[in-house]
Each structure stands twice: as C-alpha cells, then as structure tokens.
C-alpha cells in the first residue's frame, strides 16, 4: 500500500552512507554486511542524490555515516562540497588515523569545513569494539564534537564512572549513550520502569529532563557539568498515520537514506523511495518537544 509522504518542517534527515568501509566489527552493526561487496558503490551517484534531495528539502539535516566517512578524505570533501550551507551536517565516525590519514590531516579537514560541519559524533564504546585514535585529537578538532557510546546488552555498568572521567577531562566533550536500537519498540521507547540504563545513569549523574517525539527520545543528565544524553530510537523511520484534519493516511518520514550506490531509500529496511512523490511531500510541525525539565535544587 502506498501512502503520500509527510515529513517535518525542513524535511526528513538525510543519512548518507559513504562508499567505503571502516576497519571495525561492532557486534551491533547492521551496516557491516552491506560493505562485504562494493559492487555498484558510486560516489558520483551519491552526489547526484545529495543534489536531488537538497533541491526538495533545502533546509534538512545531513548525516554522513558508513562505513567510515573519514576513510577517504578527498572523496568525502567532494561530497561535502555538494551540500549547501543551508543544511546542518553531522558526521558519524570513529575518527580513524592511518598511514594515509594522519591526525593533522583530520584537524586540517575540520578547519577547512568548520563553517559547514555542525557536529562530529565520535564512537567510543566502553567495550573496545573500534580502533581508537588518541583522545587528544578530540580537543584539536575545529568543530563541535560529541562522544557516542552504545550500551549493548550486558555492558559493564561498573565501568560507567571511569568512562565518564575519561571524557570529563577532554574540553568540549559531551556524551550520548545509546540504547541498541534494534531492540527498541514503541512499547519500551518511553518505558522508565524496566530501563536498566536509565536507572544506572540516574545513580551516577543528575537527571535534568526528557525530550522526544513519536520516533525517538532523549533523557538528559549532568555529570559534574558535562552534558550526558541517553538516546533511544525506533529501528524504522516511517510511521503510517491518518491525519484527522484531512482524513488522509500518510507515510510520515523521519529519515531518508542515500545508500552506497546512490539509491534513495525511505526506510532502513531497503524500501526504495518514490522520489517524485517526495517532491510533493506535505510538511507538519516537528513533534520533538521538551516533555520534562528538572530544575536544579539549591
Ligand atoms: S565502526 Fe560503525 S560502521 Fe564500523 S563496524 Fe562499528 S558500527 Fe559498524
């Protein structure tokens, strides 16, 4: 069944899968298999699709992910050059350094693109799933950064405080803890009673509030002045809903994807987007809202 598209004002977030892999094997990664065979991967086609979606929603957010965006800086630069400055740009990375890409190269890249990159999200997990560069590189970046940490299955809760202390020392750091989104359901998205991560974070930091929407939520905390978020999101990006105002059932899109081949998808499960239909997308106000705010006592 096909429904007309609806999305939030500004447009659905565009997640771009770069056409080259990372060197890691995180157990929760659902993208790894896609990089097993690089046939059909095309930076040119990805750039065509970036331009196409920019023309439809010139103020949406872009997220570059992979794979590893920083694995090939010249190609990554070409892709960024296709994104006009009307967009916010986020980069998911492990910040890898190698024989080809040095720390200085990465720092220079962030300097060159400082007016374009909104935030770099750096994966640093408590269990060492990824090859890590030096923490000193983080404070050298010329753009804001955030640490992303997936708390996967039986994560070592006793390591939370040492982990926080590690980044507390890094100027400019904030941390986003993430629930394994393949395990998120509409029933447990806002569930507080059975949420072990929420309980563990409340023991070691000050809870400051909650924001969220139909698709995702964020519990906020303060650890000695460092901002922490606990983020949960559903494992799909389309919600089918009837609008009581006009009686029409819409496919409401939160994320659209540009795959490694340049193909545009409307969900994470391989659904190819009807791009001409998206050119006629209906907009609604973004439903992300502050749901609770806890004032500091004393
Ligand atoms: S670093 Fe990212 S892309 Fe690479 S295996 Fe881990 S989650 Fe997957």
Short mmCIF file of C-alpha atoms and ligand atoms in Angstrom, two decimals:
data_model
loop_
_atom_site.label_atom_id
_atom_site.label_comp_id
_atom_site.label_asym_id
_atom_site.label_seq_id
_atom_site.Cartn_x
_atom_site.Cartn_y
_atom_site.Cartn_z
CA UNK A 1 0.00 0.00 0.00
CA UNK A 2 1.43 3.38 -0.99
CA UNK A 3 0.66 6.48 1.01
CA UNK A 4 1.52 10.11 0.27
CA UNK A 5 4.58 11.30 2.14
CA UNK A 6 4.57 13.71 5.03
CA UNK A 7 7.58 14.92 6.98
CA UNK A 8 8.56 17.59 9.48
CA UNK A 9 9.13 21.23 8.57
CA UNK A 10 12.57 21.47 6.97
CA UNK A 11 12.44 17.87 5.75
CA UNK A 12 13.44 14.42 6.94
CA UNK A 13 17.09 13.94 7.93
CA UNK A 14 19.15 12.61 5.03
CA UNK A 15 21.56 9.86 6.11
CA UNK A 16 24.31 9.32 3.54
CA UNK A 17 26.20 6.02 3.53
CA UNK A 18 29.71 6.70 2.26
CA UNK A 19 31.00 4.21 -0.32
CA UNK A 20 33.91 2.88 1.76
CA UNK A 21 34.16 0.72 4.86
CA UNK A 22 35.53 1.07 8.38
CA UNK A 23 38.06 -1.36 9.83
CA UNK A 24 35.88 -2.49 12.74
CA UNK A 25 33.36 -5.19 13.56
CA UNK A 26 30.98 -3.87 16.20
CA UNK A 27 28.53 -6.61 17.26
CA UNK A 28 25.51 -4.27 16.99
CA UNK A 29 26.46 -3.02 13.49
CA UNK A 30 23.80 -3.65 10.87
CA UNK A 31 25.72 -1.91 8.07
CA UNK A 32 28.76 -4.16 8.00
CA UNK A 33 27.27 -6.75 5.65
CA UNK A 34 26.50 -4.08 3.07
CA UNK A 35 30.21 -3.36 2.77
CA UNK A 36 31.15 -7.00 2.13
CA UNK A 37 30.82 -6.40 -1.62
CA UNK A 38 31.49 -2.91 -3.01
CA UNK A 39 29.94 -3.61 -6.45
CA UNK A 40 27.79 -0.70 -7.59
CA UNK A 41 29.10 1.70 -4.94
CA UNK A 42 29.45 5.12 -6.51
CA UNK A 43 30.48 8.46 -5.03
CA UNK A 44 29.19 10.14 -8.22
CA UNK A 45 25.71 8.64 -7.82
CA UNK A 46 25.69 9.54 -4.12
CA UNK A 47 26.48 13.15 -5.03
CA UNK A 48 23.68 13.18 -7.63
CA UNK A 49 21.27 12.04 -4.92
CA UNK A 50 22.55 14.65 -2.45
CA UNK A 51 21.78 17.34 -5.04
CA UNK A 52 18.37 15.84 -5.74
CA UNK A 53 17.32 15.81 -2.08
CA UNK A 54 18.80 19.26 -1.48
CA UNK A 55 16.51 20.56 -4.24
CA UNK A 56 13.43 19.07 -2.48
CA UNK A 57 14.29 20.00 1.15
CA UNK A 58 16.97 22.71 1.13
CA UNK A 59 16.98 23.07 4.95
CA UNK A 60 17.07 19.42 6.11
CA UNK A 61 19.88 17.89 8.17
CA UNK A 62 22.50 15.63 6.58
CA UNK A 63 24.25 12.81 8.45
CA UNK A 64 27.29 11.15 6.89
CA UNK A 65 27.83 7.63 8.14
CA UNK A 66 29.21 4.32 6.98
CA UNK A 67 31.40 2.57 6.88
CA UNK A 68 33.76 5.35 7.78
CA UNK A 69 33.39 8.89 6.32
CA UNK A 70 36.99 9.80 7.21
CA UNK A 71 38.46 6.76 5.42
CA UNK A 72 38.82 8.76 2.21
CA UNK A 73 39.17 12.49 2.83
CA UNK A 74 39.36 13.66 -0.83
CA UNK A 75 36.11 11.88 -1.77
CA UNK A 76 34.47 12.97 1.46
CA UNK A 77 35.40 16.56 0.64
CA UNK A 78 33.71 16.26 -2.76
CA UNK A 79 30.54 15.00 -1.08
CA UNK A 80 30.54 17.80 1.48
CA UNK A 81 31.03 20.30 -1.33
CA UNK A 82 27.65 19.17 -2.72
CA UNK A 83 25.86 20.16 0.48
CA UNK A 84 24.94 23.87 0.55
CA UNK A 85 25.37 25.77 3.81
CA UNK A 86 21.60 25.90 4.41
CA UNK A 87 21.90 22.39 5.92
CA UNK A 88 23.23 21.18 9.24
CA UNK A 89 25.85 18.48 8.69
CA UNK A 90 26.65 15.72 11.18
CA UNK A 91 29.36 13.08 10.77
CA UNK A 92 29.36 9.67 12.45
CA UNK A 93 32.92 8.44 12.70
CA UNK A 94 35.46 6.57 14.78
CA UNK A 95 37.98 9.30 13.84
CA UNK A 96 40.49 6.84 12.40
CA UNK A 97 44.12 7.69 11.81
CA UNK A 98 46.22 5.58 9.46
CA UNK A 99 49.32 5.65 7.29
CA UNK A 100 47.27 7.57 4.72
CA UNK A 101 45.34 9.88 7.06
CA UNK A 102 47.18 11.49 9.96
CA UNK A 103 45.77 13.39 12.96
CA UNK A 104 46.93 16.61 11.30
CA UNK A 105 45.01 15.71 8.12
CA UNK A 106 41.79 15.28 10.12
CA UNK A 107 42.34 18.52 12.05
CA UNK A 108 43.00 20.37 8.79
CA UNK A 109 39.86 18.86 7.26
CA UNK A 110 37.75 20.16 10.16
CA UNK A 111 39.37 23.61 9.83
CA UNK A 112 38.64 23.73 6.12
CA UNK A 113 34.98 22.74 6.70
CA UNK A 114 34.34 24.49 10.01
CA UNK A 115 31.56 26.64 8.54
CA UNK A 116 29.78 23.55 7.24
CA UNK A 117 30.15 20.79 9.88
CA UNK A 118 27.65 21.15 12.74
CA UNK A 119 28.98 18.31 14.89
CA UNK A 120 31.20 15.24 14.66
CA UNK A 121 29.79 12.23 16.52
CA UNK A 122 32.73 10.09 17.60
CA UNK A 123 32.09 6.43 18.52
CA UNK A 124 33.86 5.42 21.73
CA UNK A 125 32.29 2.37 23.38
CA UNK A 126 33.01 1.04 26.86
CA UNK A 127 33.89 -2.35 25.39
CA UNK A 128 36.59 -1.75 22.81
CA UNK A 129 34.83 -2.58 19.56
CA UNK A 130 36.58 0.09 17.46
CA UNK A 131 40.20 1.00 16.85
CA UNK A 132 40.57 4.30 18.66
CA UNK A 133 42.72 7.31 17.90
CA UNK A 134 44.21 9.35 20.70
CA UNK A 135 41.71 11.28 22.88
CA UNK A 136 43.98 14.32 22.45
CA UNK A 137 42.75 14.58 18.85
CA UNK A 138 39.24 15.42 20.07
CA UNK A 139 40.18 18.81 21.52
CA UNK A 140 42.13 19.67 18.39
CA UNK A 141 39.05 19.41 16.15
CA UNK A 142 37.97 22.80 14.81
CA UNK A 143 34.25 21.92 15.09
CA UNK A 144 31.98 20.72 17.93
CA UNK A 145 32.11 17.01 18.71
CA UNK A 146 30.11 14.55 20.78
CA UNK A 147 31.04 11.09 22.04
CA UNK A 148 28.58 8.32 21.07
CA UNK A 149 28.54 5.16 23.16
CA UNK A 150 26.21 2.20 22.54
CA UNK A 151 25.38 0.43 25.80
CA UNK A 152 24.97 -3.01 24.33
CA UNK A 153 23.39 -5.97 26.14
CA UNK A 154 25.38 -6.77 29.33
CA UNK A 155 27.54 -3.67 29.30
CA UNK A 156 29.86 -3.34 32.33
CA UNK A 157 27.91 -0.83 34.47
CA UNK A 158 30.82 -0.56 36.93
CA UNK A 159 32.86 0.97 34.09
CA UNK A 160 30.47 3.90 33.60
CA UNK A 161 32.17 6.26 36.05
CA UNK A 162 35.73 5.58 34.78
CA UNK A 163 34.37 6.09 31.25
CA UNK A 164 32.81 9.43 32.21
CA UNK A 165 36.01 10.50 33.97
CA UNK A 166 37.97 9.76 30.80
CA UNK A 167 35.96 12.29 28.77
CA UNK A 168 35.28 14.71 31.61
CA UNK A 169 38.93 15.67 31.21
CA UNK A 170 38.52 16.47 27.48
CA UNK A 171 37.49 20.11 26.91
CA UNK A 172 34.25 20.44 24.93
CA UNK A 173 33.15 16.82 25.38
CA UNK A 174 29.54 15.73 25.81
CA UNK A 175 28.36 12.11 25.68
CA UNK A 176 25.39 10.43 24.10
CA UNK A 177 24.67 6.93 25.40
CA UNK A 178 22.55 4.93 23.02
CA UNK A 179 20.20 2.02 23.55
CA UNK A 180 20.62 -0.78 20.98
CA UNK A 181 18.02 0.48 18.52
CA UNK A 182 17.37 -2.97 17.06
CA UNK A 183 15.84 -3.75 20.47
CA UNK A 184 13.70 -0.57 20.69
CA UNK A 185 9.93 -0.94 20.32
CA UNK A 186 7.01 1.53 20.62
CA UNK A 187 6.31 -0.14 24.00
CA UNK A 188 9.79 0.32 25.51
CA UNK A 189 10.69 3.66 23.88
CA UNK A 190 9.42 5.70 26.84
CA UNK A 191 9.40 2.92 29.43
CA UNK A 192 11.23 4.04 32.58
CA UNK A 193 10.32 1.27 34.99
CA UNK A 194 12.29 -1.52 33.29
CA UNK A 195 15.06 0.54 31.75
CA UNK A 196 18.37 -0.56 33.27
CA UNK A 197 20.45 2.10 31.50
CA UNK A 198 18.21 4.88 32.80
CA UNK A 199 18.49 3.50 36.34
CA UNK A 200 22.29 3.17 36.07
CA UNK A 201 22.71 6.74 34.78
CA UNK A 202 20.45 8.13 37.49
CA UNK A 203 22.74 6.55 40.11
CA UNK A 204 25.84 8.34 38.88
CA UNK A 205 24.63 11.66 37.46
CA UNK A 206 21.87 14.23 37.91
CA UNK A 207 18.76 13.73 35.76
CA UNK A 208 17.76 17.02 34.12
CA UNK A 209 14.90 16.19 31.76
CA UNK A 210 13.40 14.41 28.78
CA UNK A 211 12.60 15.35 25.22
CA UNK A 212 11.15 13.22 22.49
CA UNK A 213 8.73 12.62 19.63
CA UNK A 214 6.92 9.64 18.05
CA UNK A 215 10.20 8.20 16.81
CA UNK A 216 12.91 8.88 19.41
CA UNK A 217 13.60 10.31 22.83
CA UNK A 218 16.47 11.65 24.89
CA UNK A 219 16.87 11.52 28.68
CA UNK A 220 19.27 14.26 29.81
CA UNK A 221 21.79 14.24 32.66
CA UNK A 222 24.54 16.35 34.12
CA UNK A 223 27.81 14.79 35.27
CA UNK A 224 29.93 17.40 37.07
CA UNK A 225 28.94 19.97 34.44
CA UNK A 226 29.37 17.60 31.46
CA UNK A 227 26.21 17.04 29.41
CA UNK A 228 25.03 13.44 29.02
CA UNK A 229 22.11 12.19 26.94
CA UNK A 230 20.56 8.76 26.85
CA UNK A 231 19.08 8.35 23.39
CA UNK A 232 16.55 5.78 22.19
CA UNK A 233 15.15 5.50 18.69
CA UNK A 234 12.89 3.07 16.86
CA UNK A 235 14.53 0.76 14.31
CA UNK A 236 12.50 2.15 11.38
CA UNK A 237 11.97 5.65 10.07
CA UNK A 238 8.40 5.66 8.70
CA UNK A 239 5.20 5.96 10.71
CA UNK A 240 1.86 5.35 8.97
CA UNK A 241 -0.79 7.62 10.41
CA UNK A 242 -4.18 9.04 9.42
CA UNK A 243 -4.45 12.81 9.71
CA UNK A 244 -7.85 13.53 11.35
CA UNK A 245 -7.83 17.02 9.77
CA UNK A 246 -7.97 15.82 6.16
CA UNK A 247 -8.79 12.09 6.62
CA UNK A 248 -5.72 11.12 4.55
CA UNK A 249 -3.36 8.35 5.67
CA UNK A 250 0.27 9.44 5.28
CA UNK A 251 3.68 7.76 5.44
CA UNK A 252 5.45 10.13 7.83
CA UNK A 253 9.19 10.08 7.17
CA UNK A 254 11.79 10.90 9.83
CA UNK A 255 14.93 9.77 7.96
CA UNK A 256 15.65 9.19 4.31
CA UNK A 257 18.75 7.35 3.20
CA UNK A 258 21.23 7.66 0.36
CA UNK A 259 22.75 4.22 0.00
CA UNK A 260 26.31 3.46 -1.12
CA UNK A 261 25.03 3.04 -4.68
CA UNK A 262 23.29 6.42 -4.62
CA UNK A 263 19.84 4.78 -4.42
CA UNK A 264 17.45 6.78 -2.23
CA UNK A 265 15.51 4.83 0.39
CA UNK A 266 12.65 5.94 2.64
CA UNK A 267 13.41 3.47 5.44
CA UNK A 268 16.23 1.35 6.86
CA UNK A 269 14.71 -1.94 5.64
CA UNK A 270 15.52 -1.50 1.94
CA UNK A 271 12.35 0.41 0.95
CA UNK A 272 13.18 2.42 -2.16
CA UNK A 273 11.79 5.95 -2.04
CA UNK A 274 9.36 7.23 -4.65
CA UNK A 275 11.32 10.44 -5.21
CA UNK A 276 8.73 12.16 -7.49
CA UNK A 277 6.17 11.54 -4.69
CA UNK A 278 8.61 13.06 -2.16
CA UNK A 279 8.77 16.18 -4.35
CA UNK A 280 5.11 16.67 -3.33
CA UNK A 281 5.72 15.94 0.37
CA UNK A 282 3.37 17.57 2.89
CA UNK A 283 5.01 19.21 5.91
CA UNK A 284 3.91 19.11 9.55
CA UNK A 285 5.42 20.84 12.60
CA UNK A 286 8.28 18.80 14.14
CA UNK A 287 6.79 16.87 17.08
CA UNK A 288 10.05 16.84 19.06
CA UNK A 289 9.27 18.59 22.36
CA UNK A 290 10.60 19.02 25.87
CA UNK A 291 8.50 16.58 27.89
CA UNK A 292 10.07 17.11 31.30
CA UNK A 293 12.55 19.54 32.76
CA UNK A 294 14.03 19.11 36.23
CA UNK A 295 15.22 22.32 37.83
CA UNK A 296 18.41 22.19 39.90
CA UNK A 297 17.67 22.33 43.62
CA UNK A 298 19.90 24.52 45.81
S1 LIG B 1 32.55 1.44 13.43
FE1 LIG B 1 30.44 1.86 12.77
S2 LIG B 1 30.28 1.05 10.66
FE2 LIG B 1 32.15 0.17 11.60
S3 LIG B 1 31.51 -1.83 12.45
FE3 LIG B 1 31.33 -0.31 14.11
S4 LIG B 1 29.18 0.42 14.00
FE4 LIG B 1 29.65 -0.63 12.03
#
